[in-house]
Amino acid sequence: LPHSQGFPPFARHLSPRPPPSTMSADKWAVLKDGASSIASQGDGVPKTRTCSFDPSALPFDHKTHTGVEVQPSDQLFSLVLSHLSKYGTVVEADATSFRMSQAEKTSGGSKHGSCCGGAAGCNSDAGPSLGNISVSLGLGVFRFSHRGQELRALHQQIGDPVGTGCGAQVLSGLVLFREGVGPTAARVIQEFLSELLAESERTAKNTFQVYRWHIKYQFWQRVSRVVARPVASVVLPAETSQMLVDDLEEFLSDGTAQFYQDHGIPYKRSYLFYGVPGAGKTSMIQALAGKFGRNLCYLSPTHPELSDDSLKSAIEKVPDNAIVVLEDVDALFGKGREKKIHQSPLTFSGLLNALDGVGN
């Protein structure tokens, strides 16, 4: 049960296709008031972006505002878009652009679902449930408030469509603005993002959230919300279940936490669950997560792209109040520490360092 904080790193590479010789530089950039957003040195030479947005697309003077860019590979990107799509969050005059898709399936959810997170108001008597449709923010500039402070969000698309493994896609961008310049204005946006992240990791009564480690972008991706089951519903010997519950209750007590801190011991607890398929290992983990209000972070160490560094980064960036579940660890190494999966870059020492190394 590690306790760590931090945002996932991000990287973005924008490399538009070189324009034909007949295309002028004006086609590539719209500059306003002398602001230089793209530097060009001639045909065939890569363009360098020094501004994360097109100033002419903003209905306000960007020079009097502080802007904070959120990368698409960052977990905050989807959290902000989802938050702004909630009913009543964005100023009504700006709530004119949304995206809709099939909603994620929740395990053990209610029959009628929930539409309260969407862009329209809830009325259970008005018609069929809208819980099967996910609503997110569309493109445009949106005004909203956080703790009495007015903020603006620019959701944009950058460049031409490019081919990916999932078809043609256009790079998306998100920039948050706060009136004023300097650290004070930036801190208002930082506080908004911090509260949004903390809220996403908070468990609701009788539910917990499931995360999976995103190998490519190196962050914990929230995939679903699950309704917790009682510990008593797991078919295991009563003494086994009670032993686990008692041990976790003692570990999570204030006295135990203070003992670990006083002696400089990493505050975490590890269990090895073993048994035949269907013995109740996963069910017990989920029941414990529900009982103690913890989220579950699933990590597959047998993934062919999970290296020592990636595993260590995953452990260091686990969301608050979470239980990390390493699946099928017995499939990694033999009794002599030899690899069972030869295409896996993970080493035995790398696994030990990630679980019990310095800083974890």
PDB file of C-alpha atoms in Angstrom, residues 213 218 305-317 345-347 350-351 354:
ATOM      1  CA  TRP A 213      -0.573   1.383 -15.865  1.00  0.00           C
ATOM      2  CA  GLN A 218       3.812   6.198 -18.181  1.00  0.00           C
ATOM      3  CA  GLU A 305       7.293  -3.685 -22.857  1.00  0.00           C
ATOM      4  CA  LEU A 306       7.492  -3.365 -19.054  1.00  0.00           C
ATOM      5  CA  SER A 307      11.130  -2.681 -18.202  1.00  0.00           C
ATOM      6  CA  ASP A 308      12.817  -2.244 -14.821  1.00  0.00           C
ATOM      7  CA  ASP A 309      12.562   1.547 -15.093  1.00  0.00           C
ATOM      8  CA  SER A 310       8.916   1.435 -16.134  1.00  0.00           C
ATOM      9  CA  LEU A 311       7.994  -0.811 -13.204  1.00  0.00           C
ATOM     10  CA  LYS A 312       9.830   1.402 -10.726  1.00  0.00           C
ATOM     11  CA  SER A 313       8.130   4.479 -12.188  1.00  0.00           C
ATOM     12  CA  ALA A 314       4.723   2.788 -11.866  1.00  0.00           C
ATOM     13  CA  ILE A 315       5.295   1.994  -8.189  1.00  0.00           C
ATOM     14  CA  GLU A 316       6.533   5.515  -7.463  1.00  0.00           C
ATOM     15  CA  LYS A 317       3.498   7.134  -9.125  1.00  0.00           C
ATOM     16  CA  PRO A 345      12.797  -6.952 -20.410  1.00  0.00           C
ATOM     17  CA  LEU A 346      12.038  -7.112 -16.667  1.00  0.00           C
ATOM     18  CA  THR A 347      14.817  -8.569 -14.510  1.00  0.00           C
ATOM     19  CA  GLY A 350      14.528  -4.872 -11.135  1.00  0.00           C
ATOM     20  CA  LEU A 351      11.406  -6.455  -9.640  1.00  0.00           C
ATOM     21  CA  ALA A 354      10.754  -1.697  -7.515  1.00  0.00           C
TER      22      ALA A 354
END
